[in-house]
mmCIF file with all atom_site columns, C-alpha atoms in Angstrom:
data_model
loop_
_atom_site.group_PDB
_atom_site.id
_atom_site.type_symbol
_atom_site.label_atom_id
_atom_site.label_alt_id
_atom_site.label_comp_id
_atom_site.label_asym_id
_atom_site.label_entity_id
_atom_site.label_seq_id
_atom_site.pdbx_PDB_ins_code
_atom_site.Cartn_x
_atom_site.Cartn_y
_atom_site.Cartn_z
_atom_site.occupancy
_atom_site.B_iso_or_equiv
_atom_site.pdbx_formal_charge
_atom_site.auth_seq_id
_atom_site.auth_comp_id
_atom_site.auth_asym_id
_atom_site.auth_atom_id
_atom_site.pdbx_PDB_model_num
ATOM 1   C CA . MET A 1 1   ? 51.504  -63.036 6.225   1.00 0.00 ? 1   MET A CA 1
ATOM 2   C CA . ILE A 1 2   ? 52.823  -60.062 4.570   1.00 0.00 ? 2   ILE A CA 1
ATOM 3   C CA . GLU A 1 3   ? 50.188  -59.917 2.016   1.00 0.00 ? 3   GLU A CA 1
ATOM 4   C CA . GLU A 1 4   ? 47.964  -60.372 4.451   1.00 0.00 ? 4   GLU A CA 1
ATOM 5   C CA . VAL A 1 5   ? 48.764  -57.360 6.440   1.00 0.00 ? 5   VAL A CA 1
ATOM 6   C CA . VAL A 1 6   ? 49.405  -55.468 3.169   1.00 0.00 ? 6   VAL A CA 1
ATOM 7   C CA . ILE A 1 7   ? 45.644  -56.148 2.337   1.00 0.00 ? 7   ILE A CA 1
ATOM 8   C CA . THR A 1 8   ? 44.497  -55.104 5.465   1.00 0.00 ? 8   THR A CA 1
ATOM 9   C CA . LEU A 1 9   ? 46.316  -51.750 5.579   1.00 0.00 ? 9   LEU A CA 1
ATOM 10  C CA . LYS A 1 10  ? 45.147  -51.259 1.944   1.00 0.00 ? 10  LYS A CA 1
ATOM 11  C CA . SER A 1 11  ? 41.281  -52.033 3.353   1.00 0.00 ? 11  SER A CA 1
ATOM 12  C CA . GLU A 1 12  ? 41.947  -49.618 6.429   1.00 0.00 ? 12  GLU A CA 1
ATOM 13  C CA . THR A 1 13  ? 43.143  -47.257 4.371   1.00 0.00 ? 13  THR A CA 1
ATOM 14  C CA . ASN A 1 14  ? 40.056  -47.349 1.799   1.00 0.00 ? 14  ASN A CA 1
ATOM 15  C CA . ASN A 1 15  ? 37.927  -47.163 4.784   1.00 0.00 ? 15  ASN A CA 1
ATOM 16  C CA . MET A 1 16  ? 39.424  -43.876 5.972   1.00 0.00 ? 16  MET A CA 1
ATOM 17  C CA . LYS A 1 17  ? 39.367  -42.728 3.113   1.00 0.00 ? 17  LYS A CA 1
ATOM 18  C CA . GLU A 1 18  ? 35.467  -42.980 2.500   1.00 0.00 ? 18  GLU A CA 1
ATOM 19  C CA . LYS A 1 19  ? 34.852  -42.136 5.983   1.00 0.00 ? 19  LYS A CA 1
ATOM 20  C CA . LEU A 1 20  ? 36.959  -39.035 5.766   1.00 0.00 ? 20  LEU A CA 1
ATOM 21  C CA . MET A 1 21  ? 35.003  -37.854 2.154   1.00 0.00 ? 21  MET A CA 1
ATOM 22  C CA . HIS A 1 22  ? 31.629  -38.335 4.333   1.00 0.00 ? 22  HIS A CA 1
ATOM 23  C CA . LEU A 1 23  ? 33.202  -36.326 7.053   1.00 0.00 ? 23  LEU A CA 1
ATOM 24  C CA . LYS A 1 24  ? 33.882  -33.419 4.315   1.00 0.00 ? 24  LYS A CA 1
ATOM 25  C CA . GLU A 1 25  ? 30.507  -33.976 3.070   1.00 0.00 ? 25  GLU A CA 1
ATOM 26  C CA . LEU A 1 26  ? 29.299  -33.824 6.417   1.00 0.00 ? 26  LEU A CA 1
ATOM 27  C CA . LEU A 1 27  ? 31.138  -30.632 7.310   1.00 0.00 ? 27  LEU A CA 1
ATOM 28  C CA . ASN A 1 28  ? 30.115  -28.780 4.053   1.00 0.00 ? 28  ASN A CA 1
ATOM 29  C CA . ASP A 1 29  ? 26.217  -29.689 4.811   1.00 0.00 ? 29  ASP A CA 1
ATOM 30  C CA . LYS A 1 30  ? 27.169  -28.340 8.494   1.00 0.00 ? 30  LYS A CA 1
ATOM 31  C CA . LYS A 1 31  ? 27.938  -24.722 6.732   1.00 0.00 ? 31  LYS A CA 1
ATOM 32  C CA . GLN A 1 32  ? 25.238  -24.487 4.622   1.00 0.00 ? 32  GLN A CA 1
ATOM 33  C CA . LEU A 1 33  ? 22.479  -25.235 7.690   1.00 0.00 ? 33  LEU A CA 1
ATOM 34  C CA . GLU A 1 34  ? 24.748  -22.749 9.731   1.00 0.00 ? 34  GLU A CA 1
ATOM 35  C CA . TYR A 1 35  ? 24.231  -20.102 6.857   1.00 0.00 ? 35  TYR A CA 1
ATOM 36  C CA . LYS A 1 36  ? 20.404  -21.188 6.606   1.00 0.00 ? 36  LYS A CA 1
ATOM 37  C CA . MET A 1 37  ? 20.079  -20.847 10.234  1.00 0.00 ? 37  MET A CA 1
ATOM 38  C CA . SER A 1 38  ? 21.775  -17.413 10.196  1.00 0.00 ? 38  SER A CA 1
ATOM 39  C CA . LEU A 1 39  ? 19.261  -15.947 7.760   1.00 0.00 ? 39  LEU A CA 1
ATOM 40  C CA . LEU A 1 40  ? 16.427  -17.569 9.727   1.00 0.00 ? 40  LEU A CA 1
ATOM 41  C CA . ASP A 1 41  ? 17.834  -15.983 12.820  1.00 0.00 ? 41  ASP A CA 1
ATOM 42  C CA . ASP A 1 42  ? 18.315  -12.338 11.372  1.00 0.00 ? 42  ASP A CA 1
ATOM 43  C CA . LEU A 1 43  ? 14.350  -12.781 9.737   1.00 0.00 ? 43  LEU A CA 1
ATOM 44  C CA . ASP A 1 44  ? 13.256  -13.657 13.233  1.00 0.00 ? 44  ASP A CA 1
ATOM 45  C CA . LYS A 1 45  ? 14.990  -10.628 14.628  1.00 0.00 ? 45  LYS A CA 1
ATOM 46  C CA . LEU A 1 46  ? 13.979  -8.532  12.153  1.00 0.00 ? 46  LEU A CA 1
ATOM 47  C CA . PHE A 1 47  ? 10.108  -9.724  12.313  1.00 0.00 ? 47  PHE A CA 1
ATOM 48  C CA . LYS A 1 48  ? 10.321  -8.707  16.417  1.00 0.00 ? 48  LYS A CA 1
ATOM 49  C CA . GLY A 1 49  ? 8.416   -5.893  17.195  1.00 0.00 ? 49  GLY A CA 1
ATOM 50  C CA . LYS A 1 50  ? 8.672   -2.945  14.653  1.00 0.00 ? 50  LYS A CA 1
ATOM 51  C CA . LYS A 1 51  ? 11.782  -4.074  12.986  1.00 0.00 ? 51  LYS A CA 1
ATOM 52  C CA . PHE A 1 52  ? 10.526  -5.391  10.110  1.00 0.00 ? 52  PHE A CA 1
ATOM 53  C CA . VAL A 1 53  ? 8.490   -2.110  9.484   1.00 0.00 ? 53  VAL A CA 1
ATOM 54  C CA . GLU A 1 54  ? 11.315  0.357   10.124  1.00 0.00 ? 54  GLU A CA 1
ATOM 55  C CA . PHE A 1 55  ? 13.282  -1.946  7.809   1.00 0.00 ? 55  PHE A CA 1
ATOM 56  C CA . VAL A 1 56  ? 10.856  -1.790  4.710   1.00 0.00 ? 56  VAL A CA 1
ATOM 57  C CA . ALA A 1 57  ? 9.832   1.674   5.207   1.00 0.00 ? 57  ALA A CA 1
ATOM 58  C CA . TYR A 1 58  ? 13.707  2.784   5.318   1.00 0.00 ? 58  TYR A CA 1
ATOM 59  C CA . HIS A 1 59  ? 14.288  1.026   2.046   1.00 0.00 ? 59  HIS A CA 1
ATOM 60  C CA . GLN A 1 60  ? 11.197  2.740   0.310   1.00 0.00 ? 60  GLN A CA 1
ATOM 61  C CA . LEU A 1 61  ? 12.281  5.966   1.971   1.00 0.00 ? 61  LEU A CA 1
ATOM 62  C CA . LYS A 1 62  ? 15.967  5.555   0.288   1.00 0.00 ? 62  LYS A CA 1
ATOM 63  C CA . TYR A 1 63  ? 14.014  4.756   -3.374  1.00 0.00 ? 63  TYR A CA 1
ATOM 64  C CA . VAL A 1 64  ? 11.852  7.396   -3.206  1.00 0.00 ? 64  VAL A CA 1
ATOM 65  C CA . SER A 1 65  ? 14.939  10.026  -2.092  1.00 0.00 ? 65  SER A CA 1
ATOM 66  C CA . LEU A 1 66  ? 16.888  8.664   -5.304  1.00 0.00 ? 66  LEU A CA 1
ATOM 67  C CA . GLU A 1 67  ? 13.592  9.872   -7.125  1.00 0.00 ? 67  GLU A CA 1
ATOM 68  C CA . ALA A 1 68  ? 13.206  12.771  -5.501  1.00 0.00 ? 68  ALA A CA 1
ATOM 69  C CA . SER A 1 69  ? 17.227  13.757  -6.140  1.00 0.00 ? 69  SER A CA 1
ATOM 70  C CA . LYS A 1 70  ? 16.618  13.386  -9.605  1.00 0.00 ? 70  LYS A CA 1
ATOM 71  C CA . ARG A 1 71  ? 13.450  15.857  -9.474  1.00 0.00 ? 71  ARG A CA 1
ATOM 72  C CA . LEU A 1 72  ? 15.652  17.924  -7.370  1.00 0.00 ? 72  LEU A CA 1
ATOM 73  C CA . LYS A 1 73  ? 18.938  18.004  -9.484  1.00 0.00 ? 73  LYS A CA 1
ATOM 74  C CA . GLU A 1 74  ? 16.701  18.971  -12.614 1.00 0.00 ? 74  GLU A CA 1
ATOM 75  C CA . ILE A 1 75  ? 14.769  21.785  -10.850 1.00 0.00 ? 75  ILE A CA 1
ATOM 76  C CA . THR A 1 76  ? 18.258  23.345  -9.649  1.00 0.00 ? 76  THR A CA 1
ATOM 77  C CA . ASN A 1 77  ? 20.017  22.770  -12.554 1.00 0.00 ? 77  ASN A CA 1
ATOM 78  C CA . GLY A 1 78  ? 22.123  20.405  -10.829 1.00 0.00 ? 78  GLY A CA 1
ATOM 79  C CA . ASN A 1 79  ? 23.172  22.566  -7.794  1.00 0.00 ? 79  ASN A CA 1
ATOM 80  C CA . TYR A 1 80  ? 21.183  20.241  -5.142  1.00 0.00 ? 80  TYR A CA 1
ATOM 81  C CA . GLY A 1 81  ? 20.607  16.385  -4.497  1.00 0.00 ? 81  GLY A CA 1
ATOM 82  C CA . LEU A 1 82  ? 19.088  14.489  -1.844  1.00 0.00 ? 82  LEU A CA 1
ATOM 83  C CA . GLU A 1 83  ? 19.850  11.558  0.329   1.00 0.00 ? 83  GLU A CA 1
ATOM 84  C CA . VAL A 1 84  ? 19.593  9.795   3.180   1.00 0.00 ? 84  VAL A CA 1
ATOM 85  C CA . ASP A 1 85  ? 21.576  8.472   5.489   1.00 0.00 ? 85  ASP A CA 1
ATOM 86  C CA . ASP A 1 86  ? 21.484  5.185   7.998   1.00 0.00 ? 86  ASP A CA 1
ATOM 87  C CA . ASN A 1 87  ? 19.251  6.747   10.536  1.00 0.00 ? 87  ASN A CA 1
ATOM 88  C CA . GLY A 1 88  ? 16.850  7.696   7.727   1.00 0.00 ? 88  GLY A CA 1
ATOM 89  C CA . LYS A 1 89  ? 17.347  11.331  8.183   1.00 0.00 ? 89  LYS A CA 1
ATOM 90  C CA . PHE A 1 90  ? 17.293  13.668  4.791   1.00 0.00 ? 90  PHE A CA 1
ATOM 91  C CA . ILE A 1 91  ? 20.997  14.942  3.823   1.00 0.00 ? 91  ILE A CA 1
ATOM 92  C CA . ILE A 1 92  ? 21.456  17.506  0.537   1.00 0.00 ? 92  ILE A CA 1
ATOM 93  C CA . ARG A 1 93  ? 23.996  17.434  -1.353  1.00 0.00 ? 93  ARG A CA 1
ATOM 94  C CA . ASP A 1 94  ? 25.452  20.713  -2.414  1.00 0.00 ? 94  ASP A CA 1
ATOM 95  C CA . TYR A 1 95  ? 27.117  20.560  -5.565  1.00 0.00 ? 95  TYR A CA 1
ATOM 96  C CA . LYS A 1 96  ? 27.730  24.010  -5.882  1.00 0.00 ? 96  LYS A CA 1
ATOM 97  C CA . ASN A 1 97  ? 30.269  23.492  -3.286  1.00 0.00 ? 97  ASN A CA 1
ATOM 98  C CA . GLY A 1 98  ? 31.979  20.409  -4.713  1.00 0.00 ? 98  GLY A CA 1
ATOM 99  C CA . GLY A 1 99  ? 29.312  17.778  -3.626  1.00 0.00 ? 99  GLY A CA 1
ATOM 100 C CA . SER A 1 100 ? 29.504  18.691  0.677   1.00 0.00 ? 100 SER A CA 1
ATOM 101 C CA . GLN A 1 101 ? 26.653  17.467  2.984   1.00 0.00 ? 101 GLN A CA 1
ATOM 102 C CA . ARG A 1 102 ? 24.167  19.794  4.377   1.00 0.00 ? 102 ARG A CA 1
ATOM 103 C CA . ASP A 1 103 ? 21.784  19.287  7.103   1.00 0.00 ? 103 ASP A CA 1
ATOM 104 C CA . ALA A 1 104 ? 18.245  19.958  5.579   1.00 0.00 ? 104 ALA A CA 1
ATOM 105 C CA . SER A 1 105 ? 17.934  22.830  8.214   1.00 0.00 ? 105 SER A CA 1
ATOM 106 C CA . THR A 1 106 ? 20.140  24.838  6.922   1.00 0.00 ? 106 THR A CA 1
ATOM 107 C CA . LEU A 1 107 ? 18.326  25.299  3.788   1.00 0.00 ? 107 LEU A CA 1
ATOM 108 C CA . SER A 1 108 ? 16.528  28.812  2.900   1.00 0.00 ? 108 SER A CA 1
ATOM 109 C CA . GLY A 1 109 ? 12.441  28.877  2.323   1.00 0.00 ? 109 GLY A CA 1
ATOM 110 C CA . GLY A 1 110 ? 12.662  28.638  -1.199  1.00 0.00 ? 110 GLY A CA 1
ATOM 111 C CA . GLU A 1 111 ? 15.281  25.530  -1.227  1.00 0.00 ? 111 GLU A CA 1
ATOM 112 C CA . THR A 1 112 ? 13.485  23.881  1.605   1.00 0.00 ? 112 THR A CA 1
ATOM 113 C CA . PHE A 1 113 ? 10.340  24.161  -0.897  1.00 0.00 ? 113 PHE A CA 1
ATOM 114 C CA . LEU A 1 114 ? 12.190  22.890  -3.953  1.00 0.00 ? 114 LEU A CA 1
ATOM 115 C CA . VAL A 1 115 ? 13.264  19.795  -1.229  1.00 0.00 ? 115 VAL A CA 1
ATOM 116 C CA . SER A 1 116 ? 9.676   19.442  -0.151  1.00 0.00 ? 116 SER A CA 1
ATOM 117 C CA . LEU A 1 117 ? 8.200   19.804  -4.187  1.00 0.00 ? 117 LEU A CA 1
ATOM 118 C CA . SER A 1 118 ? 10.986  17.285  -5.198  1.00 0.00 ? 118 SER A CA 1
ATOM 119 C CA . LEU A 1 119 ? 10.051  14.676  -2.599  1.00 0.00 ? 119 LEU A CA 1
ATOM 120 C CA . ALA A 1 120 ? 5.929   15.161  -3.420  1.00 0.00 ? 120 ALA A CA 1
ATOM 121 C CA . LEU A 1 121 ? 6.859   14.320  -6.957  1.00 0.00 ? 121 LEU A CA 1
ATOM 122 C CA . ALA A 1 122 ? 8.817   11.344  -6.374  1.00 0.00 ? 122 ALA A CA 1
ATOM 123 C CA . LEU A 1 123 ? 5.773   10.179  -3.661  1.00 0.00 ? 123 LEU A CA 1
ATOM 124 C CA . SER A 1 124 ? 3.197   10.655  -5.926  1.00 0.00 ? 124 SER A CA 1
ATOM 125 C CA . ALA A 1 125 ? 4.702   8.706   -8.771  1.00 0.00 ? 125 ALA A CA 1
ATOM 126 C CA . GLN A 1 126 ? 5.293   5.980   -6.563  1.00 0.00 ? 126 GLN A CA 1
ATOM 127 C CA . ILE A 1 127 ? 1.990   6.134   -5.813  1.00 0.00 ? 127 ILE A CA 1
ATOM 128 C CA . GLN A 1 128 ? 0.503   6.387   -9.101  1.00 0.00 ? 128 GLN A CA 1
ATOM 129 C CA . LEU A 1 129 ? 2.825   3.082   -9.867  1.00 0.00 ? 129 LEU A CA 1
ATOM 130 C CA . LYS A 1 130 ? 1.941   0.883   -6.999  1.00 0.00 ? 130 LYS A CA 1
ATOM 131 C CA . GLY A 1 131 ? -1.440  2.122   -5.982  1.00 0.00 ? 131 GLY A CA 1
ATOM 132 C CA . ILE A 1 132 ? -4.414  -0.053  -7.147  1.00 0.00 ? 132 ILE A CA 1
ATOM 133 C CA . ALA A 1 133 ? -6.255  3.193   -7.493  1.00 0.00 ? 133 ALA A CA 1
ATOM 134 C CA . PRO A 1 134 ? -4.073  5.617   -9.563  1.00 0.00 ? 134 PRO A CA 1
ATOM 135 C CA . LEU A 1 135 ? -3.356  8.845   -8.480  1.00 0.00 ? 135 LEU A CA 1
ATOM 136 C CA . GLU A 1 136 ? -4.817  11.125  -10.744 1.00 0.00 ? 136 GLU A CA 1
ATOM 137 C CA . LEU A 1 137 ? -4.921  14.675  -9.265  1.00 0.00 ? 137 LEU A CA 1
ATOM 138 C CA . PHE A 1 138 ? -1.573  16.316  -7.307  1.00 0.00 ? 138 PHE A CA 1
ATOM 139 C CA . PHE A 1 139 ? -2.324  19.802  -5.203  1.00 0.00 ? 139 PHE A CA 1
ATOM 140 C CA . LEU A 1 140 ? 0.235   21.826  -4.198  1.00 0.00 ? 140 LEU A CA 1
ATOM 141 C CA . ASP A 1 141 ? -0.730  24.405  -1.645  1.00 0.00 ? 141 ASP A CA 1
ATOM 142 C CA . GLU A 1 142 ? 1.342   27.816  -1.930  1.00 0.00 ? 142 GLU A CA 1
ATOM 143 C CA . GLY A 1 143 ? 4.821   27.907  -1.804  1.00 0.00 ? 143 GLY A CA 1
ATOM 144 C CA . PHE A 1 144 ? 5.930   29.542  -5.155  1.00 0.00 ? 144 PHE A CA 1
ATOM 145 C CA . GLY A 1 145 ? 5.918   33.263  -3.373  1.00 0.00 ? 145 GLY A CA 1
ATOM 146 C CA . THR A 1 146 ? 9.596   32.045  -2.122  1.00 0.00 ? 146 THR A CA 1
ATOM 147 C CA . LEU A 1 147 ? 11.150  31.638  -5.776  1.00 0.00 ? 147 LEU A CA 1
ATOM 148 C CA . ASP A 1 148 ? 12.573  33.997  -7.594  1.00 0.00 ? 148 ASP A CA 1
ATOM 149 C CA . ASP A 1 149 ? 11.783  34.205  -11.324 1.00 0.00 ? 149 ASP A CA 1
ATOM 150 C CA . GLU A 1 150 ? 14.112  31.577  -12.761 1.00 0.00 ? 150 GLU A CA 1
ATOM 151 C CA . LEU A 1 151 ? 13.060  28.944  -10.366 1.00 0.00 ? 151 LEU A CA 1
ATOM 152 C CA . LEU A 1 152 ? 9.954   30.001  -10.515 1.00 0.00 ? 152 LEU A CA 1
ATOM 153 C CA . ASP A 1 153 ? 9.998   29.091  -14.410 1.00 0.00 ? 153 ASP A CA 1
ATOM 154 C CA . ILE A 1 154 ? 12.006  25.879  -13.593 1.00 0.00 ? 154 ILE A CA 1
ATOM 155 C CA . VAL A 1 155 ? 9.518   24.577  -11.262 1.00 0.00 ? 155 VAL A CA 1
ATOM 156 C CA . MET A 1 156 ? 6.452   25.059  -13.303 1.00 0.00 ? 156 MET A CA 1
ATOM 157 C CA . CYS A 1 157 ? 8.544   23.391  -16.335 1.00 0.00 ? 157 CYS A CA 1
ATOM 158 C CA . SER A 1 158 ? 8.477   20.635  -14.092 1.00 0.00 ? 158 SER A CA 1
ATOM 159 C CA . LEU A 1 159 ? 5.258   20.497  -12.847 1.00 0.00 ? 159 LEU A CA 1
ATOM 160 C CA . GLU A 1 160 ? 4.046   20.846  -17.173 1.00 0.00 ? 160 GLU A CA 1
ATOM 161 C CA . LYS A 1 161 ? 6.304   18.072  -17.929 1.00 0.00 ? 161 LYS A CA 1
ATOM 162 C CA . ILE A 1 162 ? 4.268   15.525  -15.247 1.00 0.00 ? 162 ILE A CA 1
ATOM 163 C CA . HIS A 1 163 ? 0.993   16.630  -16.224 1.00 0.00 ? 163 HIS A CA 1
ATOM 164 C CA . ASN A 1 164 ? -0.464  14.258  -18.767 1.00 0.00 ? 164 ASN A CA 1
ATOM 165 C CA . GLU A 1 165 ? -3.667  12.620  -19.521 1.00 0.00 ? 165 GLU A CA 1
ATOM 166 C CA . LYS A 1 166 ? -3.719  10.236  -16.379 1.00 0.00 ? 166 LYS A CA 1
ATOM 167 C CA . LEU A 1 167 ? -2.232  12.925  -13.757 1.00 0.00 ? 167 LEU A CA 1
ATOM 168 C CA . SER A 1 168 ? -3.703  16.567  -13.298 1.00 0.00 ? 168 SER A CA 1
ATOM 169 C CA . VAL A 1 169 ? -1.543  19.012  -11.350 1.00 0.00 ? 169 VAL A CA 1
ATOM 170 C CA . GLY A 1 170 ? -3.645  21.551  -9.583  1.00 0.00 ? 170 GLY A CA 1
ATOM 171 C CA . ILE A 1 171 ? -1.824  24.926  -8.112  1.00 0.00 ? 171 ILE A CA 1
ATOM 172 C CA . ILE A 1 172 ? -3.245  26.890  -4.867  1.00 0.00 ? 172 ILE A CA 1
ATOM 173 C CA . SER A 1 173 ? -1.312  30.237  -5.326  1.00 0.00 ? 173 SER A CA 1
ATOM 174 C CA . HIS A 1 174 ? -1.507  33.703  -5.108  1.00 0.00 ? 174 HIS A CA 1
ATOM 175 C CA . VAL A 1 175 ? 1.384   34.402  -7.737  1.00 0.00 ? 175 VAL A CA 1
ATOM 176 C CA . GLU A 1 176 ? 0.457   36.353  -10.672 1.00 0.00 ? 176 GLU A CA 1
ATOM 177 C CA . SER A 1 177 ? 2.657   35.130  -12.948 1.00 0.00 ? 177 SER A CA 1
ATOM 178 C CA . ILE A 1 178 ? 1.787   31.492  -12.678 1.00 0.00 ? 178 ILE A CA 1
ATOM 179 C CA . LYS A 1 179 ? -1.867  32.593  -13.708 1.00 0.00 ? 179 LYS A CA 1
ATOM 180 C CA . ASN A 1 180 ? -0.548  32.854  -17.509 1.00 0.00 ? 180 ASN A CA 1
ATOM 181 C CA . ARG A 1 181 ? 1.158   29.344  -16.960 1.00 0.00 ? 181 ARG A CA 1
ATOM 182 C CA . VAL A 1 182 ? -2.028  27.368  -15.875 1.00 0.00 ? 182 VAL A CA 1
ATOM 183 C CA . PRO A 1 183 ? -4.446  26.424  -18.801 1.00 0.00 ? 183 PRO A CA 1
ATOM 184 C CA . VAL A 1 184 ? -7.440  26.283  -16.503 1.00 0.00 ? 184 VAL A CA 1
ATOM 185 C CA . LYS A 1 185 ? -7.917  28.179  -13.318 1.00 0.00 ? 185 LYS A CA 1
ATOM 186 C CA . LEU A 1 186 ? -10.517 28.348  -10.867 1.00 0.00 ? 186 LEU A CA 1
ATOM 187 C CA . ILE A 1 187 ? -10.779 31.668  -9.752  1.00 0.00 ? 187 ILE A CA 1
ATOM 188 C CA . LEU A 1 188 ? -12.484 32.122  -5.961  1.00 0.00 ? 188 LEU A CA 1
ATOM 189 C CA . THR A 1 189 ? -13.722 35.801  -4.830  1.00 0.00 ? 189 THR A CA 1
ATOM 190 C CA . PRO A 1 190 ? -14.238 35.971  -1.080  1.00 0.00 ? 190 PRO A CA 1
ATOM 191 C CA . ALA A 1 191 ? -17.212 37.160  0.064   1.00 0.00 ? 191 ALA A CA 1
ATOM 192 C CA . GLN A 1 192 ? -17.968 40.896  0.291   1.00 0.00 ? 192 GLN A CA 1
ATOM 193 C CA . SER A 1 193 ? -20.246 42.775  2.984   1.00 0.00 ? 193 SER A CA 1
ATOM 194 C CA . GLY A 1 194 ? -23.827 43.500  0.977   1.00 0.00 ? 194 GLY A CA 1
ATOM 195 C CA . LEU A 1 195 ? -22.860 42.039  -1.896  1.00 0.00 ? 195 LEU A CA 1
ATOM 196 C CA . GLY A 1 196 ? -23.191 38.076  -1.348  1.00 0.00 ? 196 GLY A CA 1
ATOM 197 C CA . GLY A 1 197 ? -21.244 34.747  -0.705  1.00 0.00 ? 197 GLY A CA 1
ATOM 198 C CA . SER A 1 198 ? -18.355 33.626  -2.165  1.00 0.00 ? 198 SER A CA 1
ATOM 199 C CA . LYS A 1 199 ? -18.190 33.062  -5.783  1.00 0.00 ? 199 LYS A CA 1
ATOM 200 C CA . VAL A 1 200 ? -16.048 30.750  -7.858  1.00 0.00 ? 200 VAL A CA 1
ATOM 201 C CA . LYS A 1 201 ? -16.016 30.534  -11.665 1.00 0.00 ? 201 LYS A CA 1
ATOM 202 C CA . ILE A 1 202 ? -13.257 29.097  -14.494 1.00 0.00 ? 202 ILE A CA 1
ATOM 203 C CA . GLU A 1 203 ? -11.413 30.760  -16.922 1.00 0.00 ? 203 GLU A CA 1
ATOM 204 C CA . ARG A 1 204 ? -9.390  28.747  -19.579 1.00 0.00 ? 204 ARG A CA 1
ATOM 205 C CA . SER A 1 205 ? -6.813  30.210  -21.587 1.00 0.00 ? 205 SER A CA 1
#
């Protein structure tokens, strides 16, 4: 009689162990499914309205700002960097003052030009890499008049570095010192009364 009870208890114990193992497997599956459902729920929220576009735009903006920051540090001899905060707003890193943050609105005219130039170069590089039709010509319109001679030389050196057989950089400017740095110049002479209309000629250094 006792042996039968022992056998029955062992059998019930084994059954309980098997059910417990099965329950653990089910709980593990439940946990994985809850994780997947959470991801799907996040994706569902992301794709609603403009959130997905904003998500992609924000991450692209962060990537472009990282590339622009490298350019800006090079142009300013490591004095300034560029970041994007969680709201997609540009923040300037002032390394002359221990890397403190500055609002972009506090920049001077020359500093604003350097930041804009860095962003333009980074964005053009991104287009050059991702575009089906490569970007072959990049124009900069003025802004050089706000730079001192040292910064102007640094900017021109930076532009000369990115100029290659696949990308040409055009500069629209009235700054005389720039003319000596540009190998091919398109000279525009405005129309004069009694002397005819505007005239265009090409000069090569």
